[in-house]
PDB file of C-alpha atoms in Angstrom:
ATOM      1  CA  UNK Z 469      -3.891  13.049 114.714  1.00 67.00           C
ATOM      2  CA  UNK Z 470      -1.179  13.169 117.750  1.00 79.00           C
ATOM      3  CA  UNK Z 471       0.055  16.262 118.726  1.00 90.00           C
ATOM      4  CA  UNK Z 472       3.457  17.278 117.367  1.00 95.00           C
ATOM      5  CA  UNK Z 473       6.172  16.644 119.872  1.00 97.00           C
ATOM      6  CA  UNK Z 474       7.603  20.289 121.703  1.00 97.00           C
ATOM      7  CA  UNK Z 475      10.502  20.168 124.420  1.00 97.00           C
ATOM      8  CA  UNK Z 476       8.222  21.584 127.224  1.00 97.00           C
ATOM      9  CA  UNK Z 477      10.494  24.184 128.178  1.00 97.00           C
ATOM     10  CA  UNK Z 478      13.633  26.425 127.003  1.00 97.00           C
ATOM     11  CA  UNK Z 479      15.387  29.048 128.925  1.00 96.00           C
ATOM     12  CA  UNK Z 480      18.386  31.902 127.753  1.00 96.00           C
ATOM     13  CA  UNK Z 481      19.477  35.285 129.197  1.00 96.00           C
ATOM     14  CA  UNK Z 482      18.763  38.367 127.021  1.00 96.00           C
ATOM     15  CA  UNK Z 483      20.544  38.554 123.750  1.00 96.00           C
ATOM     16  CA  UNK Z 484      21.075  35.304 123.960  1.00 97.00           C
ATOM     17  CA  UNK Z 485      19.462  32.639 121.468  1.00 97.00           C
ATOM     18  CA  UNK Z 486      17.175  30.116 121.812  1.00 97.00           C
ATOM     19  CA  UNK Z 487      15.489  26.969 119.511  1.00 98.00           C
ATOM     20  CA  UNK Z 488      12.459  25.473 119.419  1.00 98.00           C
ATOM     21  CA  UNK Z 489      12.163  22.177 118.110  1.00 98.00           C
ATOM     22  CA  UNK Z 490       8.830  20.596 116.825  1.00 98.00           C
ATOM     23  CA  UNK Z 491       8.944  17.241 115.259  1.00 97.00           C
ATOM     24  CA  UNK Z 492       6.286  15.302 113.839  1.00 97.00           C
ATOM     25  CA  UNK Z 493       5.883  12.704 111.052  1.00 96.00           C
ATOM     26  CA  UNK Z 494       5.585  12.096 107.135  1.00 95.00           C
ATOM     27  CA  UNK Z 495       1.957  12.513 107.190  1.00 94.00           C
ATOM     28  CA  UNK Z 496       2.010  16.513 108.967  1.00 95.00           C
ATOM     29  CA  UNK Z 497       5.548  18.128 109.017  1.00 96.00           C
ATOM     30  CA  UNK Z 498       7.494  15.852 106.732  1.00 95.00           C
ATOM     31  CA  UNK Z 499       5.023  16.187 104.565  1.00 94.00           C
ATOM     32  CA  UNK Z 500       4.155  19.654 103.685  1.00 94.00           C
ATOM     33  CA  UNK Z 501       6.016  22.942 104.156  1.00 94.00           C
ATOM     34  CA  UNK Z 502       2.995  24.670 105.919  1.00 95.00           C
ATOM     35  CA  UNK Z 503       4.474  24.799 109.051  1.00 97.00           C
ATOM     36  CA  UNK Z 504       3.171  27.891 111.317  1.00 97.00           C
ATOM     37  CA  UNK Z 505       4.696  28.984 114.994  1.00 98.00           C
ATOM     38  CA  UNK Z 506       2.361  31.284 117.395  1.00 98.00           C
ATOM     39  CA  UNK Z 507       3.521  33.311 121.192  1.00 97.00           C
ATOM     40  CA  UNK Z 508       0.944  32.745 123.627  1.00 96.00           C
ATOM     41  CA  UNK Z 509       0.886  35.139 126.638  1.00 94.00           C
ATOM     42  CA  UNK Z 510      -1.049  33.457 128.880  1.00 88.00           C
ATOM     43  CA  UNK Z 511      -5.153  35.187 129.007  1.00 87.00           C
ATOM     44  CA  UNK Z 512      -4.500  36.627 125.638  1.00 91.00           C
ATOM     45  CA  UNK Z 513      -4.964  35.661 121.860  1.00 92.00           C
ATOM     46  CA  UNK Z 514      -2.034  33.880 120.631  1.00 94.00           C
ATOM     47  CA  UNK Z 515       0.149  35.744 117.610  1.00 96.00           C
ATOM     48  CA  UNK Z 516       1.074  34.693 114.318  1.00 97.00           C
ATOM     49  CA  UNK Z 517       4.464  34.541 114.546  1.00 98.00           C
ATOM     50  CA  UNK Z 518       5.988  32.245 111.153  1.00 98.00           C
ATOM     51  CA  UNK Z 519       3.850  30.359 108.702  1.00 97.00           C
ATOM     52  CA  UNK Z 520       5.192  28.374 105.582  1.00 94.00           C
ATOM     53  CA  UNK Z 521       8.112  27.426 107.878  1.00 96.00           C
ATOM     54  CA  UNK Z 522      10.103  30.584 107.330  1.00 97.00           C
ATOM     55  CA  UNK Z 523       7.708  33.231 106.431  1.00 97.00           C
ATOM     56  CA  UNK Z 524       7.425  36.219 108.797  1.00 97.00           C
ATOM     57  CA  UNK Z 525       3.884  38.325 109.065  1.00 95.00           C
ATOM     58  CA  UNK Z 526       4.675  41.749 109.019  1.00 94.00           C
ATOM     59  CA  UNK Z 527       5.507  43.190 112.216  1.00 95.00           C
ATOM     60  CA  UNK Z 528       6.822  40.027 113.566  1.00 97.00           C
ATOM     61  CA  UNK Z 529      10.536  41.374 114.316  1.00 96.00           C
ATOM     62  CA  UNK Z 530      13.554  39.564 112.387  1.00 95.00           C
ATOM     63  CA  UNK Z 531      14.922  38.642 115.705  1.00 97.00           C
ATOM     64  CA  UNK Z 532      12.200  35.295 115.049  1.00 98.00           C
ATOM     65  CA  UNK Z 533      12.967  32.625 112.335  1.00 97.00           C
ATOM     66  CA  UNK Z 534      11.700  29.261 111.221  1.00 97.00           C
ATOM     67  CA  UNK Z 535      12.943  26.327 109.189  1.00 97.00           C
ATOM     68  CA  UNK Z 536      12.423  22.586 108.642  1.00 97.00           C
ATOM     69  CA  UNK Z 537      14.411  19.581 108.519  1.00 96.00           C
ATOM     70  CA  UNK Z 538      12.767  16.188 107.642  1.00 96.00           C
ATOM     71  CA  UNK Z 539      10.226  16.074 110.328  1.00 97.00           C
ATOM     72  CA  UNK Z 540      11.310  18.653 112.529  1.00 98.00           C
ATOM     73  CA  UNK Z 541      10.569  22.102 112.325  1.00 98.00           C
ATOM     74  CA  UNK Z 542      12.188  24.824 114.492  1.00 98.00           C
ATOM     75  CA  UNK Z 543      11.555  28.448 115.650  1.00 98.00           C
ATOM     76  CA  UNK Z 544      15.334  30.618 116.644  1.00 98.00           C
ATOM     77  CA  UNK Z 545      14.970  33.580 119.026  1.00 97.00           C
ATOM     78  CA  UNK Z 546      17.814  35.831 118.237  1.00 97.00           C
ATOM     79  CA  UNK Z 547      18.629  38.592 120.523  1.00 95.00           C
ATOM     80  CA  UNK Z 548      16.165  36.989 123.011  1.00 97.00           C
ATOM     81  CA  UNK Z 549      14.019  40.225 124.891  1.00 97.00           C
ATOM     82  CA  UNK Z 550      11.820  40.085 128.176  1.00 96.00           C
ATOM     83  CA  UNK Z 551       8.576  40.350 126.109  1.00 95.00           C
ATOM     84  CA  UNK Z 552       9.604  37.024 124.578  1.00 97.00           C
ATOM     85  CA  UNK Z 553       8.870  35.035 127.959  1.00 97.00           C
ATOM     86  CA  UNK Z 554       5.715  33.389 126.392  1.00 97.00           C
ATOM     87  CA  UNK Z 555       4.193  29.975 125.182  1.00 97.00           C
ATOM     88  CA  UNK Z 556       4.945  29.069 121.816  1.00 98.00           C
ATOM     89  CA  UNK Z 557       3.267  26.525 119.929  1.00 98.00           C
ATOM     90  CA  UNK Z 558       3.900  25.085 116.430  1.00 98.00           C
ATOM     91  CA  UNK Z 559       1.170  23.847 114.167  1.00 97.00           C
ATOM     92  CA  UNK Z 560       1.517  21.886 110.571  1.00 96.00           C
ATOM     93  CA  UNK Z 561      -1.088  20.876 107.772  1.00 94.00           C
ATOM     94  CA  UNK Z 562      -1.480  17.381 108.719  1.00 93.00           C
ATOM     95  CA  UNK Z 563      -3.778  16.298 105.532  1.00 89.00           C
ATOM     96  CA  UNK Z 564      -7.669  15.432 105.297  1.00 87.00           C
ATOM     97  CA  UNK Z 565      -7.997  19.325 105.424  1.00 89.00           C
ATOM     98  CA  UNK Z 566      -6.973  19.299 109.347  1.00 93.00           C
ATOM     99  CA  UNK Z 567      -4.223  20.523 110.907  1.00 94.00           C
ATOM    100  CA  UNK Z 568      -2.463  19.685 114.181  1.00 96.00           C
ATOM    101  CA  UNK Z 569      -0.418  21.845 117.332  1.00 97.00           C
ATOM    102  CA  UNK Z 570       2.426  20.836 119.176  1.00 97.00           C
ATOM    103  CA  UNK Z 571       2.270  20.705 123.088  1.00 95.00           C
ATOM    104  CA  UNK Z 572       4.135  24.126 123.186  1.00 96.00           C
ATOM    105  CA  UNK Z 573       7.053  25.150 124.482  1.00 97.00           C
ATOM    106  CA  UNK Z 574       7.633  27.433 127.855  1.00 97.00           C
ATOM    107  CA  UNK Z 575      10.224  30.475 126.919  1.00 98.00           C
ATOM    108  CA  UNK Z 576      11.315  31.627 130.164  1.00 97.00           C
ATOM    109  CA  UNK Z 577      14.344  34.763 129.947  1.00 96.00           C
ATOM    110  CA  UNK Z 578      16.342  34.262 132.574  1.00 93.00           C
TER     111      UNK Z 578
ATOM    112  CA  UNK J 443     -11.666  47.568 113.610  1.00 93.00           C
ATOM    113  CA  UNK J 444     -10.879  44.269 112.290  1.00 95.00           C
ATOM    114  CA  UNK J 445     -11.213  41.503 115.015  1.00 96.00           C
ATOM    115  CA  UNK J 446     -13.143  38.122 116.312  1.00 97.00           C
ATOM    116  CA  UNK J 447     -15.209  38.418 119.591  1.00 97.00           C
ATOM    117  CA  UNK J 448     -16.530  34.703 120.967  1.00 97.00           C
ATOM    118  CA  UNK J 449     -19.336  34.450 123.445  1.00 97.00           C
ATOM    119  CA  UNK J 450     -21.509  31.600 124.686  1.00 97.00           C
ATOM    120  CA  UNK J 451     -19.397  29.694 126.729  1.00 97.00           C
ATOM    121  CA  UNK J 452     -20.649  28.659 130.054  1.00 96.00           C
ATOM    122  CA  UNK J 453     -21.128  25.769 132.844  1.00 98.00           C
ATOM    123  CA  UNK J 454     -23.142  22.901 131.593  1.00 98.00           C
ATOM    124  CA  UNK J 455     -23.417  19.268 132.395  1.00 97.00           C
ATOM    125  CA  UNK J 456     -21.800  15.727 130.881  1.00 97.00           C
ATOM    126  CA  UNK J 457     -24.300  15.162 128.103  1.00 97.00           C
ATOM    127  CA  UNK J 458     -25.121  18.689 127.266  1.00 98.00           C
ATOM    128  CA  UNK J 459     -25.195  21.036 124.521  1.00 98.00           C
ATOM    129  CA  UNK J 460     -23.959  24.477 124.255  1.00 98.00           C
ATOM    130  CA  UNK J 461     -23.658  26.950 120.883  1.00 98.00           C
ATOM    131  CA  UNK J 462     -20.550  28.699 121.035  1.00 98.00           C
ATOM    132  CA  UNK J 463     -20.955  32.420 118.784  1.00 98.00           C
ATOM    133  CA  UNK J 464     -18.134  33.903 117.091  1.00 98.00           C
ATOM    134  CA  UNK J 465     -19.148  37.921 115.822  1.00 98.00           C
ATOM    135  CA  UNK J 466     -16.810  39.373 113.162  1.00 97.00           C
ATOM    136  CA  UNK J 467     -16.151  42.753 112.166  1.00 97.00           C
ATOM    137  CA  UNK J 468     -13.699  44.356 109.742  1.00 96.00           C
ATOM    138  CA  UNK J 469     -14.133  41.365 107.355  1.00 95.00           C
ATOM    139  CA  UNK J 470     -16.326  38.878 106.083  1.00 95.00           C
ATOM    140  CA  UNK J 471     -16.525  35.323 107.909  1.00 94.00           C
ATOM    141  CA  UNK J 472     -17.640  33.688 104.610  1.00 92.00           C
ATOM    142  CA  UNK J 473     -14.862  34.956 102.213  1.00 91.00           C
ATOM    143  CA  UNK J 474     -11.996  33.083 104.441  1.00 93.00           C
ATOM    144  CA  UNK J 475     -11.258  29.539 105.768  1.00 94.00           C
ATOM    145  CA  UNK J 476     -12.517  30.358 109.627  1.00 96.00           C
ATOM    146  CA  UNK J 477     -11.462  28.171 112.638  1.00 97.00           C
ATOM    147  CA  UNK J 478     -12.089  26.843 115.967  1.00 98.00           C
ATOM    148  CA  UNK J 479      -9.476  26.466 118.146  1.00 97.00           C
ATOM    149  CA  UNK J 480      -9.365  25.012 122.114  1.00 97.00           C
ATOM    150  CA  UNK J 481      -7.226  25.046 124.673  1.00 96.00           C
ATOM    151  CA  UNK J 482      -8.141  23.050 128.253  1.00 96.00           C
ATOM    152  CA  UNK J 483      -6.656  24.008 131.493  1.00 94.00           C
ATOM    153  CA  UNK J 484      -3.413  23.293 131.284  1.00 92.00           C
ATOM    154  CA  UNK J 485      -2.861  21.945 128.128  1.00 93.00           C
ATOM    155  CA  UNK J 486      -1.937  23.209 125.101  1.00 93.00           C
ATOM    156  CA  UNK J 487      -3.596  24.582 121.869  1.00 94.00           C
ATOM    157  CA  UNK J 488      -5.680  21.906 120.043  1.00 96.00           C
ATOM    158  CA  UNK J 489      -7.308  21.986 116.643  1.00 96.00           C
ATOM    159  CA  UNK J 490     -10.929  21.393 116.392  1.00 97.00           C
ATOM    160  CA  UNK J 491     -12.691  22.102 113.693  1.00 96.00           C
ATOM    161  CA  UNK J 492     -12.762  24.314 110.002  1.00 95.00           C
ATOM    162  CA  UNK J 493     -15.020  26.008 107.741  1.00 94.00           C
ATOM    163  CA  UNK J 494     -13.883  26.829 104.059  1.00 91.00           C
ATOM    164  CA  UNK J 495     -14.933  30.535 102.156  1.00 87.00           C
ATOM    165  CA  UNK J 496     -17.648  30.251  99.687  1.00 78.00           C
ATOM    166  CA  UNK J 497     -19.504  26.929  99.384  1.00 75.00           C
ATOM    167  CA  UNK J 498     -18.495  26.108 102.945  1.00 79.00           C
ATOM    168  CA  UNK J 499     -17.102  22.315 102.832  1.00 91.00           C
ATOM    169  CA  UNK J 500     -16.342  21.291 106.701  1.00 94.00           C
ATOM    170  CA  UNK J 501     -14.058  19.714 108.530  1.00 95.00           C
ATOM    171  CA  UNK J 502     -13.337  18.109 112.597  1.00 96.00           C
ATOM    172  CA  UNK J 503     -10.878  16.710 114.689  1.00 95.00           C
ATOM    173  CA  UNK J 504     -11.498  13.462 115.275  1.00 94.00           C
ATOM    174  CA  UNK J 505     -12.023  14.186 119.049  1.00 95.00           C
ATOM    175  CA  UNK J 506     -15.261  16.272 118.200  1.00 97.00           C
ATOM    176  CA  UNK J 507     -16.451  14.039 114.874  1.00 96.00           C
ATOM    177  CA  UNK J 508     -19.525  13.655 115.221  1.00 97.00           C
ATOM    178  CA  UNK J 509     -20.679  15.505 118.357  1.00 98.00           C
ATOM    179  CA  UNK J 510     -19.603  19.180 117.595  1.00 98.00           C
ATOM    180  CA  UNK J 511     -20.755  21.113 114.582  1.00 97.00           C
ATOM    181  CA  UNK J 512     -19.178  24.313 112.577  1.00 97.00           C
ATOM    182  CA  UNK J 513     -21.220  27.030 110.770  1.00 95.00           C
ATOM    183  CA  UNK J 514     -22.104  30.817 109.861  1.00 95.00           C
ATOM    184  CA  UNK J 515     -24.229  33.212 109.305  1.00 94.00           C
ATOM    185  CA  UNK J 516     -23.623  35.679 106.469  1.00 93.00           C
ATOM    186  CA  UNK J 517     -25.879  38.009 106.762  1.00 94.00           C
ATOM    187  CA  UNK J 518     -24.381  38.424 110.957  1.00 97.00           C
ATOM    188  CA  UNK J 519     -21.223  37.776 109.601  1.00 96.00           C
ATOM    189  CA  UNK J 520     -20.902  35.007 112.561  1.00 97.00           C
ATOM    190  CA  UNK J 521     -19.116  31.704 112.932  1.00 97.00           C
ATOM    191  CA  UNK J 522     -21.033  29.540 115.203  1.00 97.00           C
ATOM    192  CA  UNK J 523     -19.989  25.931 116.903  1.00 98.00           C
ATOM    193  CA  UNK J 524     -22.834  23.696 117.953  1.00 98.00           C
ATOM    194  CA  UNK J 525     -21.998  21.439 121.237  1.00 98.00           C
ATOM    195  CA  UNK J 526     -23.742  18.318 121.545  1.00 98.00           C
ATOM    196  CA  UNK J 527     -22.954  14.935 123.760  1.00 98.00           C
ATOM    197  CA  UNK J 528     -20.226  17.168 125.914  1.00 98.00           C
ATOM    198  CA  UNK J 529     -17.863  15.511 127.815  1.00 98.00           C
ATOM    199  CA  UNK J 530     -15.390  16.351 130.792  1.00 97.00           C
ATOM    200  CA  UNK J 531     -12.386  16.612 128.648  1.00 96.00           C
ATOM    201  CA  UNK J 532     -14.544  19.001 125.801  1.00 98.00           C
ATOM    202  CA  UNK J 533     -13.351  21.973 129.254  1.00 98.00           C
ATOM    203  CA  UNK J 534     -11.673  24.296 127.892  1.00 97.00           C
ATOM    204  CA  UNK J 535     -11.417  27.930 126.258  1.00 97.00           C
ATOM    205  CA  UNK J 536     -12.564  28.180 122.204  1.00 98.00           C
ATOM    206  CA  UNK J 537     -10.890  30.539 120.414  1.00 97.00           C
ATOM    207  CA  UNK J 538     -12.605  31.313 117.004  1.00 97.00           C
ATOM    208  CA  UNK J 539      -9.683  32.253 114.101  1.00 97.00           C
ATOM    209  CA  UNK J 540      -9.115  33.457 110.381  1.00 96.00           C
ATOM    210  CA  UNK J 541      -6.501  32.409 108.018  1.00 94.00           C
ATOM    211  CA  UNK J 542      -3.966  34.336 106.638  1.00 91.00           C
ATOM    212  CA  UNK J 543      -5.043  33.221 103.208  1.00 86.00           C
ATOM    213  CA  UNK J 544      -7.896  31.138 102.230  1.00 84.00           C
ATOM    214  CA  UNK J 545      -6.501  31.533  98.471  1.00 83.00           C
ATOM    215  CA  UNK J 546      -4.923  28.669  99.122  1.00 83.00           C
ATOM    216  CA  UNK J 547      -6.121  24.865  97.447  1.00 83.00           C
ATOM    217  CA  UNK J 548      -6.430  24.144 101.136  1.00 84.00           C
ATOM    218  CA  UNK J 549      -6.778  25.626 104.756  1.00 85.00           C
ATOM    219  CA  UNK J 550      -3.212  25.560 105.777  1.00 89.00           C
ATOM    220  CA  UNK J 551      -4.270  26.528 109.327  1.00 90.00           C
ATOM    221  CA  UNK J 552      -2.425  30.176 109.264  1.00 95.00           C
ATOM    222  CA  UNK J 553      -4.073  31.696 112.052  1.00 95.00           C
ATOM    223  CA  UNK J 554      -3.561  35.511 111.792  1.00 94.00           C
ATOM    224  CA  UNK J 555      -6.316  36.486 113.805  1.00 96.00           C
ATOM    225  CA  UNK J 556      -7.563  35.288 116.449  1.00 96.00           C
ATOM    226  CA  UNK J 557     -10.504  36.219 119.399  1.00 95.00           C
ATOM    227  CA  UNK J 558     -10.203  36.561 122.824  1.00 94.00           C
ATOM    228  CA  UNK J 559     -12.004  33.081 123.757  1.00 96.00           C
ATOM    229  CA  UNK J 560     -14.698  32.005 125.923  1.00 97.00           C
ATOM    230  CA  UNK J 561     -14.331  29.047 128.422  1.00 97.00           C
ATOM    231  CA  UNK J 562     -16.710  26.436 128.313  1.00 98.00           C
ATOM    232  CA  UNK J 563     -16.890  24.061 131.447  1.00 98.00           C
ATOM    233  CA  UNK J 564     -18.164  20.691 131.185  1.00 98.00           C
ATOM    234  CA  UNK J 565     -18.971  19.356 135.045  1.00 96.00           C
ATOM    235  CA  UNK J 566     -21.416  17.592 137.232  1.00 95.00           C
TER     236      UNK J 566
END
């Protein structure tokens, strides 16, 4: 499976927003609505952050929201915060059971 | 405490084989679709392999096919990945994760909880 395809960085001030885009093909994104987004601080575990393309965990704050178009997924940063600097990466069911990550995407708050 | 906690990883040679341990506590390993995932210097997060709950059907990446092997222990209530044939490009930290549900027809790769990792280094 290739790797979905992540813009390898985004930037915004605080409060401002910012969106992720993660686009893949028929067979992964396109194809199923189990697309999941996790925030990587670098030397610790990544964090759930949306799964079935929308769906928040609890605790995840509002501020973070997902949807899908065709084969593109994206993740919106509302009200972007400091502690939001991180790596995020998207993943999607990609069939035969497996799934697949994008290449992430570098959050810097100005 | 619920929680993953990987050890095992280490320095070993092209052509090598390393077992990579995954402990649980808080849950059971062998009622949920468990993971490996690995990230090499540098890159990003990359799928490698599954294990489904209950009759434990698995599945690889078709970069590890072959060489790498998933598996547990119920009675440790530990995930284990066996190493063999390792390459340069197999470098990287292994993070061991659960699904959010493994109700589902499926794994649908919903990592809610993940370990800490341990880095395994593949070098001459």
């Amino acid at each position: 499976q290739s790797a979905l395809t992540q813009p390898r960085s985004v930037s915004g001030s605080p409060g401002q927003s910012v969106t992720i885009s993660c686009t893949g093909t028929t067979s992964d994104v396109g194809g199923y609505d189990y697309v999941s987004w996790y925030q990587h601080h670098p030397g610790k575990a990544p964090k759930l952050m949306i799964y079935g393309v929308n769906k928040r965990p609890s605790g995840v704050p509002d501020r973070f929201s997902g949807s899908k178009s065709g084969n593109t997924a994206s993740l919106t940063i509302s009200g972007l915060q400091a502690e939001d600097e991180a790596d995020y990466y998207c993943c999607s069911y990609a069939g035969g059971y497996k799934g697949v990550f994008g290449g992430g995407t570098k959050v810097t708050v100005l | 405490e619920v929680q993953l906690l990987e050890s095992g990883g280490d320095l070993v040679q092209p052509g090598g084989s390393l077992r990579l341990s995954c402990a649980a506590s808080g849950f059971s390993v062998s009622s949920n679709y468990m993971y490996w995932v690995r990230q090499a210097p540098g890159k990003g997060l990359e799928w490698v392999s599954v294990m489904y709950s209950g009759g434990g059907s698995t599945y690889y990446s078709d970069s590890v096919k072959g060489r790498f092997t998933i598996s547990r222990d119920n009675s440790k209530n530990t995930l284990y990945l066996q190493m063999n044939s390792l390459r340069v490009d197999d470098t990287a930290v292994y993070y061991c994760a659960r699904d959010l549900d493994s109700s589902t027809w499926v794994p649908l790769s919903y990592f809610d909880l993940w370990g800490r990792g341990t880095l395994v280094t593949v070098s001459s």
